C-alpha positions as protocol buffer text, in pm:
chain_id: "A"
residue {
  index: 1
  type: MET
  ca { x: -157 y: 3171 z: -2610 }
}
residue {
  index: 2
  type: ASP
  ca { x: -526 y: 3083 z: -2613 }
}
residue {
  index: 3
  type: ILE
  ca { x: -536 y: 2711 z: -2548 }
}
residue {
  index: 4
  type: ASP
  ca { x: -915 y: 2690 z: -2523 }
}
residue {
  index: 5
  type: TYR
  ca { x: -959 y: 2616 z: -2892 }
}
residue {
  index: 6
  type: ARG
  ca { x: -648 y: 2413 z: -2964 }
}
residue {
  index: 7
  type: LYS
  ca { x: -790 y: 2062 z: -2942 }
}
residue {
  index: 8
  type: ASP
  ca { x: -545 y: 1939 z: -3205 }
}
residue {
  index: 9
  type: ALA
  ca { x: -247 y: 2094 z: -3026 }
}
residue {
  index: 10
  type: PRO
  ca { x: 2 y: 1842 z: -2889 }
}
residue {
  index: 11
  type: ILE
  ca { x: 45 y: 1724 z: -2534 }
}
residue {
  index: 12
  type: GLY
  ca { x: 391 y: 1792 z: -2394 }
}
residue {
  index: 13
  type: VAL
  ca { x: 556 y: 1517 z: -2191 }
}
residue {
  index: 14
  type: PHE
  ca { x: 896 y: 1537 z: -2026 }
}
residue {
  index: 15
  type: ASP
  ca { x: 1128 y: 1335 z: -1807 }
}
residue {
  index: 16
  type: SER
  ca { x: 1487 y: 1343 z: -1688 }
}
residue {
  index: 17
  type: GLY
  ca { x: 1564 y: 1073 z: -1945 }
}
residue {
  index: 18
  type: VAL
  ca { x: 1391 y: 791 z: -2130 }
}
residue {
  index: 19
  type: GLY
  ca { x: 1187 y: 647 z: -1841 }
}
residue {
  index: 20
  type: GLY
  ca { x: 901 y: 884 z: -1921 }
}
residue {
  index: 21
  type: LEU
  ca { x: 845 y: 688 z: -2240 }
}
residue {
  index: 22
  type: THR
  ca { x: 647 y: 446 z: -2021 }
}
residue {
  index: 23
  type: VAL
  ca { x: 402 y: 732 z: -1967 }
}
residue {
  index: 24
  type: VAL
  ca { x: 403 y: 811 z: -2340 }
}
residue {
  index: 25
  type: ARG
  ca { x: 319 y: 447 z: -2411 }
}
residue {
  index: 26
  type: GLU
  ca { x: 17 y: 465 z: -2180 }
}
residue {
  index: 27
  type: ILE
  ca { x: -99 y: 794 z: -2336 }
}
residue {
  index: 28
  type: MET
  ca { x: -71 y: 646 z: -2686 }
}
residue {
  index: 29
  type: GLN
  ca { x: -285 y: 352 z: -2580 }
}
residue {
  index: 30
  type: ASN
  ca { x: -547 y: 547 z: -2383 }
}
residue {
  index: 31
  type: LEU
  ca { x: -564 y: 866 z: -2592 }
}
residue {
  index: 32
  type: PRO
  ca { x: -495 y: 740 z: -2946 }
}
residue {
  index: 33
  type: ASN
  ca { x: -597 y: 1063 z: -3123 }
}
residue {
  index: 34
  type: GLU
  ca { x: -365 y: 1294 z: -2933 }
}
residue {
  index: 35
  type: ASN
  ca { x: -50 y: 1447 z: -3081 }
}
residue {
  index: 36
  type: LEU
  ca { x: 257 y: 1430 z: -2855 }
}
residue {
  index: 37
  type: VAL
  ca { x: 583 y: 1615 z: -2799 }
}
residue {
  index: 38
  type: TYR
  ca { x: 832 y: 1438 z: -2572 }
}
residue {
  index: 39
  type: PHE
  ca { x: 1151 y: 1577 z: -2423 }
}
residue {
  index: 40
  type: GLY
  ca { x: 1404 y: 1358 z: -2244 }
}
residue {
  index: 41
  type: ASP
  ca { x: 1681 y: 1539 z: -2057 }
}
residue {
  index: 42
  type: THR
  ca { x: 1933 y: 1264 z: -2125 }
}
residue {
  index: 43
  type: ALA
  ca { x: 2231 y: 1500 z: -2088 }
}
residue {
  index: 44
  type: ARG
  ca { x: 2150 y: 1566 z: -1723 }
}
residue {
  index: 45
  type: VAL
  ca { x: 1994 y: 1239 z: -1604 }
}
residue {
  index: 46
  type: PRO
  ca { x: 1950 y: 1130 z: -1328 }
}
residue {
  index: 47
  type: TYR
  ca { x: 1757 y: 1401 z: -1142 }
}
residue {
  index: 48
  type: GLY
  ca { x: 1697 y: 1196 z: -829 }
}
residue {
  index: 49
  type: SER
  ca { x: 2034 y: 1275 z: -669 }
}
residue {
  index: 50
  type: LYS
  ca { x: 2039 y: 1647 z: -760 }
}
residue {
  index: 51
  type: SER
  ca { x: 1945 y: 1942 z: -540 }
}
residue {
  index: 52
  type: VAL
  ca { x: 1592 y: 2080 z: -531 }
}
residue {
  index: 53
  type: ASP
  ca { x: 1707 y: 2412 z: -680 }
}
residue {
  index: 54
  type: THR
  ca { x: 1876 y: 2236 z: -970 }
}
residue {
  index: 55
  type: ILE
  ca { x: 1572 y: 2018 z: -1041 }
}
residue {
  index: 56
  type: ILE
  ca { x: 1346 y: 2326 z: -1044 }
}
residue {
  index: 57
  type: ARG
  ca { x: 1582 y: 2514 z: -1277 }
}
residue {
  index: 58
  type: PHE
  ca { x: 1601 y: 2222 z: -1519 }
}
residue {
  index: 59
  type: SER
  ca { x: 1223 y: 2181 z: -1513 }
}
residue {
  index: 60
  type: LYS
  ca { x: 1156 y: 2547 z: -1587 }
}
residue {
  index: 61
  type: GLN
  ca { x: 1386 y: 2527 z: -1889 }
}
residue {
  index: 62
  type: ILE
  ca { x: 1197 y: 2226 z: -2023 }
}
residue {
  index: 63
  type: VAL
  ca { x: 856 y: 2387 z: -1972 }
}
residue {
  index: 64
  type: ARG
  ca { x: 978 y: 2693 z: -2165 }
}
residue {
  index: 65
  type: PHE
  ca { x: 1093 y: 2464 z: -2447 }
}
residue {
  index: 66
  type: LEU
  ca { x: 757 y: 2283 z: -2456 }
}
residue {
  index: 67
  type: GLN
  ca { x: 577 y: 2618 z: -2471 }
}
residue {
  index: 68
  type: THR
  ca { x: 754 y: 2685 z: -2801 }
}
residue {
  index: 69
  type: LYS
  ca { x: 576 y: 2375 z: -2934 }
}
residue {
  index: 70
  type: ASN
  ca { x: 236 y: 2527 z: -2843 }
}
residue {
  index: 71
  type: VAL
  ca { x: 135 y: 2233 z: -2626 }
}
residue {
  index: 72
  type: LYS
  ca { x: -216 y: 2233 z: -2475 }
}
residue {
  index: 73
  type: ALA
  ca { x: -120 y: 2038 z: -2163 }
}
residue {
  index: 74
  type: ILE
  ca { x: 199 y: 1916 z: -1998 }
}
residue {
  index: 75
  type: VAL
  ca { x: 262 y: 1584 z: -1827 }
}
residue {
  index: 76
  type: ILE
  ca { x: 559 y: 1566 z: -1592 }
}
residue {
  index: 77
  type: ALA
  ca { x: 661 y: 1206 z: -1656 }
}
residue {
  index: 78
  type: CYS
  ca { x: 911 y: 1218 z: -1372 }
}
residue {
  index: 79
  type: ASN
  ca { x: 835 y: 1140 z: -1010 }
}
residue {
  index: 80
  type: THR
  ca { x: 1121 y: 1356 z: -884 }
}
residue {
  index: 81
  type: VAL
  ca { x: 999 y: 1668 z: -1067 }
}
residue {
  index: 82
  type: SER
  ca { x: 637 y: 1589 z: -978 }
}
residue {
  index: 83
  type: ALA
  ca { x: 736 y: 1569 z: -613 }
}
residue {
  index: 84
  type: LEU
  ca { x: 954 y: 1880 z: -599 }
}
residue {
  index: 85
  type: ALA
  ca { x: 855 y: 2124 z: -874 }
}
residue {
  index: 86
  type: LEU
  ca { x: 492 y: 2069 z: -983 }
}
residue {
  index: 87
  type: ASP
  ca { x: 340 y: 2354 z: -781 }
}
residue {
  index: 88
  type: ILE
  ca { x: 612 y: 2596 z: -889 }
}
residue {
  index: 89
  type: LEU
  ca { x: 577 y: 2502 z: -1256 }
}
residue {
  index: 90
  type: ARG
  ca { x: 201 y: 2554 z: -1241 }
}
residue {
  index: 91
  type: LYS
  ca { x: 265 y: 2916 z: -1140 }
}
residue {
  index: 92
  type: GLU
  ca { x: 493 y: 2963 z: -1442 }
}
residue {
  index: 93
  type: THR
  ca { x: 232 y: 2896 z: -1710 }
}
residue {
  index: 94
  type: GLU
  ca { x: -141 y: 2888 z: -1777 }
}
residue {
  index: 95
  type: ILE
  ca { x: -101 y: 2554 z: -1952 }
}
residue {
  index: 96
  type: PRO
  ca { x: -256 y: 2271 z: -1745 }
}
residue {
  index: 97
  type: ILE
  ca { x: 18 y: 2056 z: -1587 }
}
residue {
  index: 98
  type: ILE
  ca { x: -15 y: 1721 z: -1414 }
}
residue {
  index: 99
  type: GLY
  ca { x: 242 y: 1497 z: -1249 }
}
residue {
  index: 100
  type: VAL
  ca { x: 269 y: 1124 z: -1192 }
}
residue {
  index: 101
  type: VAL
  ca { x: 269 y: 1114 z: -811 }
}
residue {
  index: 102
  type: LYS
  ca { x: -91 y: 1187 z: -718 }
}
residue {
  index: 103
  type: PRO
  ca { x: -253 y: 936 z: -959 }
}
residue {
  index: 104
  type: GLY
  ca { x: -28 y: 654 z: -833 }
}
residue {
  index: 105
  type: ALA
  ca { x: -83 y: 745 z: -468 }
}
residue {
  index: 106
  type: LYS
  ca { x: -460 y: 749 z: -515 }
}
residue {
  index: 107
  type: VAL
  ca { x: -471 y: 400 z: -665 }
}
residue {
  index: 108
  type: ALA
  ca { x: -236 y: 257 z: -400 }
}
residue {
  index: 109
  type: ALA
  ca { x: -460 y: 395 z: -126 }
}
residue {
  index: 110
  type: GLU
  ca { x: -761 y: 234 z: -295 }
}
residue {
  index: 111
  type: VAL
  ca { x: -617 y: -113 z: -359 }
}
residue {
  index: 112
  type: THR
  ca { x: -428 y: -188 z: -37 }
}
residue {
  index: 113
  type: LYS
  ca { x: -619 y: -432 z: 183 }
}
residue {
  index: 114
  type: ASN
  ca { x: -403 y: -429 z: 496 }
}
residue {
  index: 115
  type: LYS
  ca { x: -320 y: -57 z: 472 }
}
residue {
  index: 116
  type: LYS
  ca { x: 54 y: -116 z: 435 }
}
residue {
  index: 117
  type: VAL
  ca { x: 202 y: 35 z: 119 }
}
residue {
  index: 118
  type: GLY
  ca { x: 558 y: 36 z: -13 }
}
residue {
  index: 119
  type: ILE
  ca { x: 705 y: 302 z: -238 }
}
residue {
  index: 120
  type: ILE
  ca { x: 1032 y: 278 z: -430 }
}
residue {
  index: 121
  type: GLY
  ca { x: 1181 y: 575 z: -612 }
}
residue {
  index: 122
  type: THR
  ca { x: 1477 y: 804 z: -648 }
}
residue {
  index: 123
  type: GLU
  ca { x: 1649 y: 957 z: -347 }
}
residue {
  index: 124
  type: ALA
  ca { x: 1479 y: 1291 z: -409 }
}
residue {
  index: 125
  type: THR
  ca { x: 1131 y: 1142 z: -443 }
}
residue {
  index: 126
  type: VAL
  ca { x: 1165 y: 930 z: -130 }
}
residue {
  index: 127
  type: LYS
  ca { x: 1321 y: 1212 z: 72 }
}
residue {
  index: 128
  type: SER
  ca { x: 1039 y: 1449 z: -27 }
}
residue {
  index: 129
  type: GLY
  ca { x: 781 y: 1223 z: 140 }
}
residue {
  index: 130
  type: VAL
  ca { x: 528 y: 1332 z: -121 }
}
residue {
  index: 131
  type: TYR
  ca { x: 384 y: 984 z: -181 }
}
residue {
  index: 132
  type: THR
  ca { x: 325 y: 935 z: 191 }
}
residue {
  index: 133
  type: LYS
  ca { x: 154 y: 1276 z: 209 }
}
residue {
  index: 134
  type: PHE
  ca { x: -84 y: 1202 z: -79 }
}
residue {
  index: 135
  type: ILE
  ca { x: -157 y: 845 z: 30 }
}
residue {
  index: 136
  type: GLN
  ca { x: -243 y: 956 z: 381 }
}
residue {
  index: 137
  type: GLN
  ca { x: -467 y: 1230 z: 243 }
}
residue {
  index: 138
  type: TYR
  ca { x: -686 y: 951 z: 107 }
}
residue {
  index: 139
  type: HIS
  ca { x: -654 y: 726 z: 415 }
}
residue {
  index: 140
  type: SER
  ca { x: -469 y: 870 z: 714 }
}
residue {
  index: 141
  type: ASP
  ca { x: -411 y: 531 z: 876 }
}
residue {
  index: 142
  type: ILE
  ca { x: -214 y: 378 z: 589 }
}
residue {
  index: 143
  type: GLU
  ca { x: 142 y: 288 z: 685 }
}
residue {
  index: 144
  type: VAL
  ca { x: 398 y: 373 z: 416 }
}
residue {
  index: 145
  type: LEU
  ca { x: 740 y: 211 z: 380 }
}
residue {
  index: 146
  type: ALA
  ca { x: 970 y: 397 z: 138 }
}
residue {
  index: 147
  type: LYS
  ca { x: 1300 y: 294 z: -17 }
}
residue {
  index: 148
  type: ALA
  ca { x: 1531 y: 481 z: -254 }
}
residue {
  index: 149
  type: CYS
  ca { x: 1673 y: 268 z: -536 }
}
residue {
  index: 150
  type: PRO
  ca { x: 1920 y: 500 z: -713 }
}
residue {
  index: 151
  type: LEU
  ca { x: 2084 y: 230 z: -927 }
}
residue {
  index: 152
  type: PHE
  ca { x: 1758 y: 131 z: -1100 }
}
residue {
  index: 153
  type: VAL
  ca { x: 1755 y: 433 z: -1335 }
}
residue {
  index: 154
  type: PRO
  ca { x: 2107 y: 389 z: -1479 }
}
residue {
  index: 155
  type: LEU
  ca { x: 2054 y: 11 z: -1506 }
}
residue {
  index: 156
  type: VAL
  ca { x: 1739 y: 66 z: -1714 }
}
residue {
  index: 157
  type: GLU
  ca { x: 1900 y: 339 z: -1924 }
}
residue {
  index: 158
  type: GLU
  ca { x: 2201 y: 116 z: -1995 }
}
residue {
  index: 159
  type: GLY
  ca { x: 1971 y: -164 z: -2114 }
}
residue {
  index: 160
  type: PHE
  ca { x: 2054 y: -394 z: -1822 }
}
residue {
  index: 161
  type: VAL
  ca { x: 1692 y: -492 z: -1743 }
}
residue {
  index: 162
  type: ASP
  ca { x: 1760 y: -863 z: -1788 }
}
residue {
  index: 163
  type: ASN
  ca { x: 2114 y: -856 z: -1653 }
}
residue {
  index: 164
  type: ARG
  ca { x: 2234 y: -1041 z: -1343 }
}
residue {
  index: 165
  type: ILE
  ca { x: 2350 y: -707 z: -1201 }
}
residue {
  index: 166
  type: THR
  ca { x: 1989 y: -590 z: -1197 }
}
residue {
  index: 167
  type: SER
  ca { x: 1883 y: -903 z: -1007 }
}
residue {
  index: 168
  type: GLU
  ca { x: 2146 y: -826 z: -745 }
}
residue {
  index: 169
  type: ALA
  ca { x: 2036 y: -462 z: -724 }
}
residue {
  index: 170
  type: ILE
  ca { x: 1671 y: -565 z: -677 }
}
residue {
  index: 171
  type: ASP
  ca { x: 1768 y: -801 z: -396 }
}
residue {
  index: 172
  type: TYR
  ca { x: 1993 y: -537 z: -237 }
}
residue {
  index: 173
  type: TYR
  ca { x: 1725 y: -267 z: -235 }
}
residue {
  index: 174
  type: LEU
  ca { x: 1408 y: -470 z: -184 }
}
residue {
  index: 175
  type: HIS
  ca { x: 1515 y: -740 z: 64 }
}
residue {
  index: 176
  type: GLU
  ca { x: 1369 y: -556 z: 365 }
}
residue {
  index: 177
  type: MET
  ca { x: 1059 y: -457 z: 167 }
}
residue {
  index: 178
  type: LYS
  ca { x: 1002 y: -821 z: 80 }
}
residue {
  index: 179
  type: GLN
  ca { x: 1023 y: -919 z: 448 }
}
residue {
  index: 180
  type: SER
  ca { x: 774 y: -650 z: 547 }
}
residue {
  index: 181
  type: GLU
  ca { x: 395 y: -680 z: 557 }
}
residue {
  index: 182
  type: ILE
  ca { x: 317 y: -451 z: 262 }
}
residue {
  index: 183
  type: ASP
  ca { x: 57 y: -577 z: 14 }
}
residue {
  index: 184
  type: THR
  ca { x: 97 y: -291 z: -238 }
}
residue {
  index: 185
  type: LEU
  ca { x: 412 y: -146 z: -395 }
}
residue {
  index: 186
  type: ILE
  ca { x: 426 y: 176 z: -597 }
}
residue {
  index: 187
  type: LEU
  ca { x: 683 y: 187 z: -877 }
}
residue {
  index: 188
  type: GLY
  ca { x: 761 y: 549 z: -794 }
}
residue {
  index: 189
  type: CYS
  ca { x: 986 y: 630 z: -1088 }
}
residue {
  index: 190
  type: THR
  ca { x: 888 y: 618 z: -1454 }
}
residue {
  index: 191
  type: HIS
  ca { x: 1186 y: 395 z: -1531 }
}
residue {
  index: 192
  type: TYR
  ca { x: 1067 y: 129 z: -1288 }
}
residue {
  index: 193
  type: PRO
  ca { x: 773 y: -12 z: -1491 }
}
residue {
  index: 194
  type: LEU
  ca { x: 1043 y: -146 z: -1724 }
}
residue {
  index: 195
  type: LEU
  ca { x: 1151 y: -359 z: -1426 }
}
residue {
  index: 196
  type: TYR
  ca { x: 790 y: -461 z: -1353 }
}
residue {
  index: 197
  type: ASN
  ca { x: 833 y: -833 z: -1423 }
}
residue {
  index: 198
  type: ARG
  ca { x: 1164 y: -853 z: -1237 }
}
residue {
  index: 199
  type: VAL
  ca { x: 1024 y: -676 z: -930 }
}
residue {
  index: 200
  type: LYS
  ca { x: 699 y: -876 z: -941 }
}
residue {
  index: 201
  type: SER
  ca { x: 890 y: -1203 z: -958 }
}
residue {
  index: 202
  type: TYR
  ca { x: 1108 y: -1101 z: -664 }
}
residue {
  index: 203
  type: MET
  ca { x: 833 y: -960 z: -442 }
}
residue {
  index: 204
  type: GLY
  ca { x: 580 y: -1237 z: -510 }
}
residue {
  index: 205
  type: GLU
  ca { x: 235 y: -1268 z: -664 }
}
residue {
  index: 206
  type: HIS
  ca { x: 59 y: -1150 z: -349 }
}
residue {
  index: 207
  type: ILE
  ca { x: 202 y: -799 z: -391 }
}
residue {
  index: 208
  type: CYS
  ca { x: 1 y: -553 z: -602 }
}
residue {
  index: 209
  type: LEU
  ca { x: 235 y: -337 z: -810 }
}
residue {
  index: 210
  type: VAL
  ca { x: 105 y: 11 z: -893 }
}
residue {
  index: 211
  type: ASN
  ca { x: 229 y: 168 z: -1217 }
}
residue {
  index: 212
  type: PRO
  ca { x: 168 y: 546 z: -1189 }
}
residue {
  index: 213
  type: ALA
  ca { x: 226 y: 583 z: -1566 }
}
residue {
  index: 214
  type: HIS
  ca { x: -104 y: 411 z: -1643 }
}
residue {
  index: 215
  type: GLU
  ca { x: -295 y: 608 z: -1382 }
}
residue {
  index: 216
  type: THR
  ca { x: -145 y: 934 z: -1511 }
}
residue {
  index: 217
  type: ALA
  ca { x: -270 y: 867 z: -1865 }
}
residue {
  index: 218
  type: LEU
  ca { x: -621 y: 818 z: -1726 }
}
residue {
  index: 219
  type: GLU
  ca { x: -597 y: 1141 z: -1524 }
}
residue {
  index: 220
  type: LEU
  ca { x: -476 y: 1324 z: -1836 }
}
residue {
  index: 221
  type: LYS
  ca { x: -780 y: 1201 z: -2029 }
}
residue {
  index: 222
  type: GLN
  ca { x: -1009 y: 1326 z: -1753 }
}
residue {
  index: 223
  type: LEU
  ca { x: -830 y: 1665 z: -1747 }
}
residue {
  index: 224
  type: LEU
  ca { x: -868 y: 1712 z: -2123 }
}
residue {
  index: 225
  type: GLN
  ca { x: -1236 y: 1621 z: -2104 }
}
residue {
  index: 226
  type: GLU
  ca { x: -1297 y: 1866 z: -1819 }
}
residue {
  index: 227
  type: LYS
  ca { x: -1127 y: 2151 z: -2007 }
}
residue {
  index: 228
  type: ASN
  ca { x: -1287 y: 2056 z: -2340 }
}
residue {
  index: 229
  type: LEU
  ca { x: -942 y: 1999 z: -2493 }
}
residue {
  index: 230
  type: GLU
  ca { x: -970 y: 1632 z: -2590 }
}
residue {
  index: 231
  type: ASN
  ca { x: -889 y: 1572 z: -2955 }
}
residue {
  index: 232
  type: ILE
  ca { x: -1196 y: 1359 z: -3025 }
}
residue {
  index: 233
  type: GLN
  ca { x: -1241 y: 1412 z: -3397 }
}
residue {
  index: 234
  type: LYS
  ca { x: -994 y: 1212 z: -3597 }
}
residue {
  index: 235
  type: LYS
  ca { x: -967 y: 1315 z: -3961 }
}
residue {
  index: 236
  type: GLU
  ca { x: -993 y: 1035 z: -4215 }
}
residue {
  index: 237
  type: GLY
  ca { x: -653 y: 879 z: -4279 }
}
residue {
  index: 238
  type: LYS
  ca { x: -475 y: 1123 z: -4047 }
}
residue {
  index: 239
  type: ILE
  ca { x: -254 y: 970 z: -3779 }
}
residue {
  index: 240
  type: PRO
  ca { x: -128 y: 1152 z: -3469 }
}
residue {
  index: 241
  type: THR
  ca { x: 213 y: 1319 z: -3478 }
}
residue {
  index: 242
  type: TYR
  ca { x: 473 y: 1209 z: -3224 }
}
residue {
  index: 243
  type: ASP
  ca { x: 780 y: 1432 z: -3195 }
}
residue {
  index: 244
  type: PHE
  ca { x: 1077 y: 1337 z: -2978 }
}
residue {
  index: 245
  type: TYR
  ca { x: 1355 y: 1559 z: -2848 }
}
residue {
  index: 246
  type: SER
  ca { x: 1653 y: 1494 z: -2622 }
}
residue {
  index: 247
  type: SER
  ca { x: 1940 y: 1691 z: -2476 }
}
residue {
  index: 248
  type: ASP
  ca { x: 2198 y: 1420 z: -2554 }
}
residue {
  index: 249
  type: ALA
  ca { x: 2257 y: 1078 z: -2712 }
}
residue {
  index: 250
  type: PRO
  ca { x: 1968 y: 1070 z: -2963 }
}
residue {
  index: 251
  type: VAL
  ca { x: 2091 y: 743 z: -3116 }
}
residue {
  index: 252
  type: ARG
  ca { x: 2065 y: 556 z: -2785 }
}
residue {
  index: 253
  type: PHE
  ca { x: 1737 y: 733 z: -2715 }
}
residue {
  index: 254
  type: LYS
  ca { x: 1597 y: 608 z: -3046 }
}
residue {
  index: 255
  type: ALA
  ca { x: 1698 y: 248 z: -2977 }
}
residue {
  index: 256
  type: PHE
  ca { x: 1545 y: 261 z: -2631 }
}
residue {
  index: 257
  type: ALA
  ca { x: 1224 y: 426 z: -2755 }
}
residue {
  index: 258
  type: ASN
  ca { x: 1176 y: 157 z: -3016 }
}
residue {
  index: 259
  type: SER
  ca { x: 1207 y: -111 z: -2749 }
}
residue {
  index: 260
  type: VAL
  ca { x: 937 y: 53 z: -2536 }
}
residue {
  index: 261
  type: LEU
  ca { x: 680 y: 216 z: -2764 }
}
residue {
  index: 262
  type: PRO
  ca { x: 411 y: 58 z: -2987 }
}
residue {
  index: 263
  type: TYR
  ca { x: 530 y: 292 z: -3260 }
}
residue {
  index: 264
  type: SER
  ca { x: 843 y: 317 z: -3472 }
}
residue {
  index: 265
  type: VAL
  ca { x: 1051 y: 620 z: -3376 }
}
residue {
  index: 266
  type: ASP
  ca { x: 1253 y: 730 z: -3677 }
}
residue {
  index: 267
  type: TRP
  ca { x: 1400 y: 1058 z: -3559 }
}
residue {
  index: 268
  type: ILE
  ca { x: 1507 y: 1217 z: -3230 }
}
residue {
  index: 269
  type: GLU
  ca { x: 1601 y: 1584 z: -3250 }
}
residue {
  index: 270
  type: HIS
  ca { x: 1882 y: 1711 z: -3031 }
}
residue {
  index: 271
  type: ILE
  ca { x: 1801 y: 2025 z: -2829 }
}
residue {
  index: 272
  type: ASN
  ca { x: 2040 y: 2246 z: -2635 }
}
residue {
  index: 273
  type: ILE
  ca { x: 1806 y: 2283 z: -2339 }
}
residue {
  index: 274
  type: GLU
  ca { x: 2039 y: 2534 z: -2166 }
}
residue {
  index: 275
  type: GLU
  ca { x: 1925 y: 2792 z: -2422 }
}
residue {
  index: 276
  type: PHE
  ca { x: 1577 y: 2799 z: -2270 }
}
């Protein structure tokens, strides 16, 4: 596929579930002319507790599916996949691929004043140490405190953002982080921005929360500009196309999407991702 001249081709975005819709929201806001294809692997969520081999296999299947949609770029809207499979996926295709880890790490390294940064994410993301690696590439003397918060993803997916159970989970996972000297905290999972206000309230106003979803949208824009793939020309009266696919539970997906996106999602198509 020659992607050099496909400026109107869609951008492919994928995540283990619906959390990646926070990245889609940022792309919609920052690249309003771009067409999008989103895949949420809701049948196999969460990825954070699965083996590296399994995560890589799942990711390759999704990239193959997105290739059938002739996407011009792919955004891995999943910290776990970005941490464990990005380099491997880049070898699988000529399509430009970016993840969410590096943009968030870069901003955290820039904004911390006391050089003490916290990162919360899935077990796989935290265990990989990828955020620490990238942060210390920018400033080697930054101290990084990491904490896995495995319950956050299912709580968000179940719609429990404002539930008392979520308050207890935040206190359980972040109590030590709150007592530490960090001044910056990376929300190292795409589900976590949906807990932004809850985490901010718990951690305190003095803590700078970094949302990698926003930084990823900005990096995507820069990538498209560099490769001359940005869909700049918007035809009169033509609005971008947004197509959504999931491996399970499209009804719940639709309800969740409409609570997150600045756009009404009318249809989610079910895909048997194991066929790819």
